[in-house]
Short mmCIF file of C-alpha atoms and ligand atoms in Angstrom, two decimals:
data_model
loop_
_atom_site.label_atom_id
_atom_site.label_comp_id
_atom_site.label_asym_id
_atom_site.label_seq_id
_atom_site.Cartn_x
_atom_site.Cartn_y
_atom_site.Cartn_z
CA UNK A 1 0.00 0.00 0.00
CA UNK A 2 1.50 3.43 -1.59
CA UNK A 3 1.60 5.94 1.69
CA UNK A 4 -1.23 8.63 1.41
CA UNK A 5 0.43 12.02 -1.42
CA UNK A 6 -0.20 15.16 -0.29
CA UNK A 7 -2.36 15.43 -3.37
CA UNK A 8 -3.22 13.16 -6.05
CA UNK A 9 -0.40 14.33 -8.23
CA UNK A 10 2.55 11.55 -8.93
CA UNK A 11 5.08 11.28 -6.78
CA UNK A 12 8.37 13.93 -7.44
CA UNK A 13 10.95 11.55 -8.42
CA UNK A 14 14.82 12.21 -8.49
CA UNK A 15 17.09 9.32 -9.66
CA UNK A 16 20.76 9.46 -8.98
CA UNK A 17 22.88 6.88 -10.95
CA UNK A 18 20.96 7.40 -14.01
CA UNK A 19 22.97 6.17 -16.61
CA UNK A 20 24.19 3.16 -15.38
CA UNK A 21 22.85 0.10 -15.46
CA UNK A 22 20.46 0.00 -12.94
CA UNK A 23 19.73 3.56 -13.26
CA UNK A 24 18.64 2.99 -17.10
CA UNK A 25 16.53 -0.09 -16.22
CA UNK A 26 14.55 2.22 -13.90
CA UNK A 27 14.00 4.82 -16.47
CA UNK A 28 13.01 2.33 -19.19
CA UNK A 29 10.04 1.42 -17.23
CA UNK A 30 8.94 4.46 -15.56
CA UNK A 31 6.50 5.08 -18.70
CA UNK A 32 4.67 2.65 -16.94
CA UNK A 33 4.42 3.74 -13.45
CA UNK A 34 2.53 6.55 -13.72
CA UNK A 35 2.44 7.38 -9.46
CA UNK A 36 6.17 8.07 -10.11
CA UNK A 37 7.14 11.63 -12.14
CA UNK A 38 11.06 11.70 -12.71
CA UNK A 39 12.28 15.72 -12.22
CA UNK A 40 15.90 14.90 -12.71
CA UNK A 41 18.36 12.36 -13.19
CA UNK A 42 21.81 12.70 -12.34
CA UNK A 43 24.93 10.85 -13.32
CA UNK A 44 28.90 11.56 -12.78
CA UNK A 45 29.37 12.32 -16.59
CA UNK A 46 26.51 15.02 -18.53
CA UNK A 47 24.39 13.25 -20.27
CA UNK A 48 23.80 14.30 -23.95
CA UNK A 49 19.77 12.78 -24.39
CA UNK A 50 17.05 15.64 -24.03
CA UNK A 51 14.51 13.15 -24.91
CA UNK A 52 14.48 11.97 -20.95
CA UNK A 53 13.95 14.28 -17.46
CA UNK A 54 16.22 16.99 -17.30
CA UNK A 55 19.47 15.95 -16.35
CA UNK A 56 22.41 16.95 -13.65
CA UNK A 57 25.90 15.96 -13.39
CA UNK A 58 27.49 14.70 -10.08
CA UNK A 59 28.72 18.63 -9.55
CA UNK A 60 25.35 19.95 -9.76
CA UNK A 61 23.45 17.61 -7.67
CA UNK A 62 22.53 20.77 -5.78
CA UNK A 63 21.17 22.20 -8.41
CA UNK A 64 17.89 19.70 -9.12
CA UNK A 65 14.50 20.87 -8.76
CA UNK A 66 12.38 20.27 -5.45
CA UNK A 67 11.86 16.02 -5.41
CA UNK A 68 9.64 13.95 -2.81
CA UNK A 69 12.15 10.66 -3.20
CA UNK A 70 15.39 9.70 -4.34
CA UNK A 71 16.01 5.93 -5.67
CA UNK A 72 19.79 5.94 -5.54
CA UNK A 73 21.48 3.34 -7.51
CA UNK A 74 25.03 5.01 -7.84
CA UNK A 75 28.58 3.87 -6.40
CA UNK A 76 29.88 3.83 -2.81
CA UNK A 77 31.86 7.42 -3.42
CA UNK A 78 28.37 9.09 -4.48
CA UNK A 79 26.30 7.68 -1.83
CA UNK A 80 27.23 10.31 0.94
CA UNK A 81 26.24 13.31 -1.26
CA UNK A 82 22.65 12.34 -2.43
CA UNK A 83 22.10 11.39 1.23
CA UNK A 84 22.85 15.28 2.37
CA UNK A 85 20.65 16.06 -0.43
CA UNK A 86 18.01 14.39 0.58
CA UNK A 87 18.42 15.45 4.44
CA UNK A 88 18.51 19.43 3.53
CA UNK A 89 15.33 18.82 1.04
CA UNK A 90 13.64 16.42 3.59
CA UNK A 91 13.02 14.52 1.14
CA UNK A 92 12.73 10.07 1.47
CA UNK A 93 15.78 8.16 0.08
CA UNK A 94 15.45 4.72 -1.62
CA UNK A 95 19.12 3.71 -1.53
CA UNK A 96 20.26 -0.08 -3.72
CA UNK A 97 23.61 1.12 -3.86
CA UNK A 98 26.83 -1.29 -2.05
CA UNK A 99 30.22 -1.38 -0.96
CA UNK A 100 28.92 1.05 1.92
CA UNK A 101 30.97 1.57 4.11
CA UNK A 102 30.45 1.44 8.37
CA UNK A 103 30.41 5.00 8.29
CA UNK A 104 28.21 5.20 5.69
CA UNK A 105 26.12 2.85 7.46
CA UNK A 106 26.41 5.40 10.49
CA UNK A 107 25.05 8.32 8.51
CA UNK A 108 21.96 6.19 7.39
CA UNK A 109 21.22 5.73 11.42
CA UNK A 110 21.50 9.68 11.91
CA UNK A 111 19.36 10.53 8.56
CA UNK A 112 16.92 8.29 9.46
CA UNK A 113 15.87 9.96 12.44
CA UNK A 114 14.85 13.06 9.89
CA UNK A 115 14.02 11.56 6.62
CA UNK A 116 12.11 8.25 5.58
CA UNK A 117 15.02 6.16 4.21
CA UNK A 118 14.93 2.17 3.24
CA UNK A 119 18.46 1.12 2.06
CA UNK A 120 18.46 -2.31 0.82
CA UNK A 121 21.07 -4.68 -0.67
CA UNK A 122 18.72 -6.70 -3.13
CA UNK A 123 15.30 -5.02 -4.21
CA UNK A 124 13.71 -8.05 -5.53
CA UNK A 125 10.73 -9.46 -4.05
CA UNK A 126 12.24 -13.59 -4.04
CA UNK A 127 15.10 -12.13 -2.10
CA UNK A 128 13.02 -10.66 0.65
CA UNK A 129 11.85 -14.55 1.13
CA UNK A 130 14.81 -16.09 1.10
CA UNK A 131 16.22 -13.84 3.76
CA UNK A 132 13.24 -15.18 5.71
CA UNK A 133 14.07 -18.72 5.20
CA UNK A 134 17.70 -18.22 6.17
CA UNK A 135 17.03 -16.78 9.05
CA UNK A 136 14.23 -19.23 10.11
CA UNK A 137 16.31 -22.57 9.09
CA UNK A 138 18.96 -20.94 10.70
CA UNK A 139 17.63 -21.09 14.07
CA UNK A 140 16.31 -24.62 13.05
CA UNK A 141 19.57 -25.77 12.59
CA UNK A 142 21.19 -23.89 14.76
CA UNK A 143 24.60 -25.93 14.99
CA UNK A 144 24.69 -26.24 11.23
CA UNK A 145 27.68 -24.61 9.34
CA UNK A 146 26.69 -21.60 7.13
CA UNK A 147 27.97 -20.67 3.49
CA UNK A 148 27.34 -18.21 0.97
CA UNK A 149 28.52 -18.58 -2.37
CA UNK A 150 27.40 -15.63 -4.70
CA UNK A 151 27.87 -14.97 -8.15
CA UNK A 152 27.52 -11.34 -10.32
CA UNK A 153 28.39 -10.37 -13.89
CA UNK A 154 32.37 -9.41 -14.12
CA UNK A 155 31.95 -5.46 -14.12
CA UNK A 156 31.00 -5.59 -10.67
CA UNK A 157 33.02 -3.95 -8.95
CA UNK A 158 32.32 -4.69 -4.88
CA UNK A 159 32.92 -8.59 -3.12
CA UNK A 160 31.44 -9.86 -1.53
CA UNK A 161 27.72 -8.43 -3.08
CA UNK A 162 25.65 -5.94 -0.59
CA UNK A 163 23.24 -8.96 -0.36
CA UNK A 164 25.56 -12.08 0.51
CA UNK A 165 26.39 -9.75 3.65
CA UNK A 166 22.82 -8.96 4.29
CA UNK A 167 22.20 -12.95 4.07
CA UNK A 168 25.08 -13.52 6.51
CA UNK A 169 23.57 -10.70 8.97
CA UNK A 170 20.65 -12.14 9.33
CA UNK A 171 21.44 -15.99 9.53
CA UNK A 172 24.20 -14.32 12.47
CA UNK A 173 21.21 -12.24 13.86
CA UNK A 174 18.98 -15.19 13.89
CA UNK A 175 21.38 -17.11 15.85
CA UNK A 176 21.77 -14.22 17.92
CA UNK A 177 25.67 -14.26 17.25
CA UNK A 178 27.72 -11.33 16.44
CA UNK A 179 28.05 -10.70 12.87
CA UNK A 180 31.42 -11.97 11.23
CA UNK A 181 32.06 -13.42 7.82
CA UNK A 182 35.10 -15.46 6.35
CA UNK A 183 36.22 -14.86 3.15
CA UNK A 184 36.45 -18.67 1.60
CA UNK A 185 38.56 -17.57 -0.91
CA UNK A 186 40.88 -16.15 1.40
CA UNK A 187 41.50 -18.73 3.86
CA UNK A 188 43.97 -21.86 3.84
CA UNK A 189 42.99 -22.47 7.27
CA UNK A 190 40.21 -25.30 8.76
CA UNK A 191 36.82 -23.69 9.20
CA UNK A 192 36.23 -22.20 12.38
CA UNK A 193 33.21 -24.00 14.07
CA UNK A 194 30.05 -20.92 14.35
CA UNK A 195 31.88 -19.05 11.69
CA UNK A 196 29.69 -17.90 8.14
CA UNK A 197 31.65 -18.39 5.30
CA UNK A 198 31.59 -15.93 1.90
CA UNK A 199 33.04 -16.71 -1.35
CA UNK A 200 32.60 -14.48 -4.44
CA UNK A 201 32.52 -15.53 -8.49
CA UNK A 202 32.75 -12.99 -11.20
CA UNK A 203 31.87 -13.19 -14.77
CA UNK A 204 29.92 -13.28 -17.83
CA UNK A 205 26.61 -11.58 -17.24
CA UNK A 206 24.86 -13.10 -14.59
CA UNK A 207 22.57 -10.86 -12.83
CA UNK A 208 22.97 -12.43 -9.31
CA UNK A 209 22.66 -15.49 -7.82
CA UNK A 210 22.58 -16.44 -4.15
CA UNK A 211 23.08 -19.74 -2.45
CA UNK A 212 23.01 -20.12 1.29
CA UNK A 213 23.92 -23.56 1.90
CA UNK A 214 23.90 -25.00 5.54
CA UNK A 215 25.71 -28.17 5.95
CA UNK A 216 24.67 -30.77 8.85
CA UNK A 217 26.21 -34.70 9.85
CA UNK A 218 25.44 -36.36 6.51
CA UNK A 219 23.39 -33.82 4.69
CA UNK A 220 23.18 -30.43 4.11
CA UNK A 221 20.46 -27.76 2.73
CA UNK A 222 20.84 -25.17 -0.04
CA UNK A 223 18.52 -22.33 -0.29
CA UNK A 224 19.35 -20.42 -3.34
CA UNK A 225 17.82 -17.38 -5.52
CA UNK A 226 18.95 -16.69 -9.08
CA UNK A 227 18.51 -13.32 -10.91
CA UNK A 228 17.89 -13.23 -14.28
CA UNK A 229 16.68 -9.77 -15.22
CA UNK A 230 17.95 -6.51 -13.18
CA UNK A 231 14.32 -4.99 -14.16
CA UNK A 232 13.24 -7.20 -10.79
CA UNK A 233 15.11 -4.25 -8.78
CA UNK A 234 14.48 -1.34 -10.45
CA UNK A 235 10.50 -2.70 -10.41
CA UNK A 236 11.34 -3.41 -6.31
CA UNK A 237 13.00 -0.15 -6.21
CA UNK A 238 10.14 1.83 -7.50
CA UNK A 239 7.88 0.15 -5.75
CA UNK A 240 9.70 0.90 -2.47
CA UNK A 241 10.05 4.20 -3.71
CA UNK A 242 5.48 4.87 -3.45
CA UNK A 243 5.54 2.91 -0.43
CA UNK A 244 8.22 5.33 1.46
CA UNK A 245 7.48 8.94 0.15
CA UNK A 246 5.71 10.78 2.41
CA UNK A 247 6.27 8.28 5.41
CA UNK A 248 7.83 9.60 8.97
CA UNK A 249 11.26 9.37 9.11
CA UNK A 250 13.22 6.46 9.92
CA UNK A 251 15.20 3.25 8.08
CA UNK A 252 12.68 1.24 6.66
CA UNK A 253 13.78 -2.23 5.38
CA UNK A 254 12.25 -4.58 2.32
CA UNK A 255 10.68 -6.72 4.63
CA UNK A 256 8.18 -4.53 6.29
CA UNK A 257 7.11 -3.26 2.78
CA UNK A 258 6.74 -6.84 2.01
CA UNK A 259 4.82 -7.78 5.13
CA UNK A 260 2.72 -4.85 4.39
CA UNK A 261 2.10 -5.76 0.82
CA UNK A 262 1.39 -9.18 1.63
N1 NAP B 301 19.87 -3.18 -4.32
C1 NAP B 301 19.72 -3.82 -5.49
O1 NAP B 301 18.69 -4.50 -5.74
C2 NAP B 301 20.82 -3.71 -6.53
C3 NAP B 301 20.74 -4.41 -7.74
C4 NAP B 301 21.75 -4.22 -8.70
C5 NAP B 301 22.80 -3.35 -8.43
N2 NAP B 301 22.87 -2.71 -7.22
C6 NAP B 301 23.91 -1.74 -6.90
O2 NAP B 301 23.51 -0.51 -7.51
C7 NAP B 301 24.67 0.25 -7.83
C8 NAP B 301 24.66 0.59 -9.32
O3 NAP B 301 24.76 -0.60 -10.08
P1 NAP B 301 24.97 -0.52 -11.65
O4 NAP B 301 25.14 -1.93 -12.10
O5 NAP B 301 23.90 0.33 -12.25
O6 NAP B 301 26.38 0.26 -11.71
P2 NAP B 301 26.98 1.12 -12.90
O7 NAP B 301 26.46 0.63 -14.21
O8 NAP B 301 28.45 1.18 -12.69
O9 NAP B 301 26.34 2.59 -12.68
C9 NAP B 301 26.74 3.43 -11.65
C10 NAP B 301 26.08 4.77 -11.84
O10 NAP B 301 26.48 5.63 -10.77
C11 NAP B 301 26.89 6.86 -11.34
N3 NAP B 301 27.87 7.53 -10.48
C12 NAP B 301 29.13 7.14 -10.17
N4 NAP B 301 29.72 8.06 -9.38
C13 NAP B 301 28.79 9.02 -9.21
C14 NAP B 301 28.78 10.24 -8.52
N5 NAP B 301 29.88 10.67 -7.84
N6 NAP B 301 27.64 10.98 -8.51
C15 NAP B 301 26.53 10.57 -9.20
N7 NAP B 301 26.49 9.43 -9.89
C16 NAP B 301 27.61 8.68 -9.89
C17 NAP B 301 27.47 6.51 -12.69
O11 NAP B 301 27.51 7.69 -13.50
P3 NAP B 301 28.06 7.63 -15.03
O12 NAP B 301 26.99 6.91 -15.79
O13 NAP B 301 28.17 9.05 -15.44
O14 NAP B 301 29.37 6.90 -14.96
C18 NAP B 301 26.45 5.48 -13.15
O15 NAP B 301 25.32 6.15 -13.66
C19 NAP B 301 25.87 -0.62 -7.42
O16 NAP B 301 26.27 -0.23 -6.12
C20 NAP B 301 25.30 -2.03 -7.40
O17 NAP B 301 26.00 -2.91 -6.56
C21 NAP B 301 21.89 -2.87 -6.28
#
């Protein structure tokens, strides 16, 4: 359920990351969500196309019109500037972009106390779920050993992915164990026993696959999600995007739009 606009006009959108990947699978399908009205899109480099909204470089972020959200699908370097933006504007942030770091991570707790903001690693709807299941087998099997093996296209350029740590944060909270991961590809050493293991592949196209795998005596159990089309985030993303404009301020996450959608 959208939260209640100030009027009936569409939503004031501002995307920032527009011309990469993400940011042009968003704009390829805003035609057909007509709640959302793009004001400005901004990307490092000027963008040449008139046919689109009016469009900002990096240096001029300051510069775009008056906006209700931001969806944010940018780099780790750019994240910290569109979140000031959206703090002086009071405007909500929908934020897909990774490699944050812990001070990022920080300035997300402060903004949220003044702006609606729901920062999520994965925006699709099958990876909300299979967060769920982690979590809830991991309690099941509490003594079980936990690895994540995840797999993106080779341009990608943060490992582990923004959503193999949010899988191995809540398997960790779930077990109500301090969150720690190994990096598998890393280690020459025996597996620590409690300890979540991470290992990264890279190439080709894939979109993203997941695979939490959590091995008992004599069997083990995979729970895995596979990505085939990046339009499943920017759809999440925009989706997100209705549900948190206009909302009080705080940090949001996918699940509770989920919960509430279900
Ligand atoms: N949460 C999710 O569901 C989800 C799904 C997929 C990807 N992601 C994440 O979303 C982000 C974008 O992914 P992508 O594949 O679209 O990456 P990408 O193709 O490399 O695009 C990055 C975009 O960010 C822009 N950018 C870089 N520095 C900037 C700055 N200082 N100010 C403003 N814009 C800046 C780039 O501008 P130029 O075009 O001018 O270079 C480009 O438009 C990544 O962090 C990725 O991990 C999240």
């Amino acid at each position: 359920m959208p939260s209640p606009t100030p009027s009936n006009r569409p939503i004031r959108l501002l995307l920032h990351g527009a011309g990469g990947r993400m940011g042009r699978s968003v704009l390829s399908l805003l035609p057909g969500v007509p709640a959302l009205h793009a004001v400005a899109t901004v990307s490092r480099n000027a963008n040449d196309d008139t046919s689109g909204p009016p469009s900002f470089t990096s240096e001029q972020l300051e510069l775009v019109p008056e906006f209700d959200v931001a969806i944010d699908f940018s780099l780790a370097p750019a994240f910290t500037p569109v979140l000031a933006l959206c703090v002086a504007r009071g405007a909500a942030l929908v934020s897909g972009t990774t490699g944050l770091s812990s001070t990022d991570r920080d300035a997300i707790e402060q903004a949220s106390r003044r702006i609606p903001l729901l920062w999520a690693s994965n925006f699709s709807l099958g990876v909300a779920v299979l967060q769920m299941l982690a979590s809830r087998a991991a309690v099941v099997l509490s003594d079980w050993d936990c690895e994540i093996v995840e797999t993106h296209h080779g341009r990608k350029r943060d490992a582990p992915s923004g959503t193999a740590l949010t899988l191995g944060e809540a398997v960790a909270e779930a077990r109500q164990q301090p969150f720690a991961w190994d990096d598998r590809l890393q280690e020459s050493e025996a597996r620590s026993a409690g300890s979540i293991g991470i290992a990264s592949l890279r190439g080709g196209d894939v979109v993203g696959d997941h695979v939490v795998t959590l091995f008992g005596p004599g069997e083990r159990l995979e729970l895995g999600h596979r990505a085939d089309d990046r339009r499943i985030f920017a759809m999440g993303a925009m989706k997100a995007a209705q549900w948190l404009a206009f909302r009080a301020p705080g940090a949001y996450r996918m699940q509770e739009m989920v919960a509430a959608e279900s």
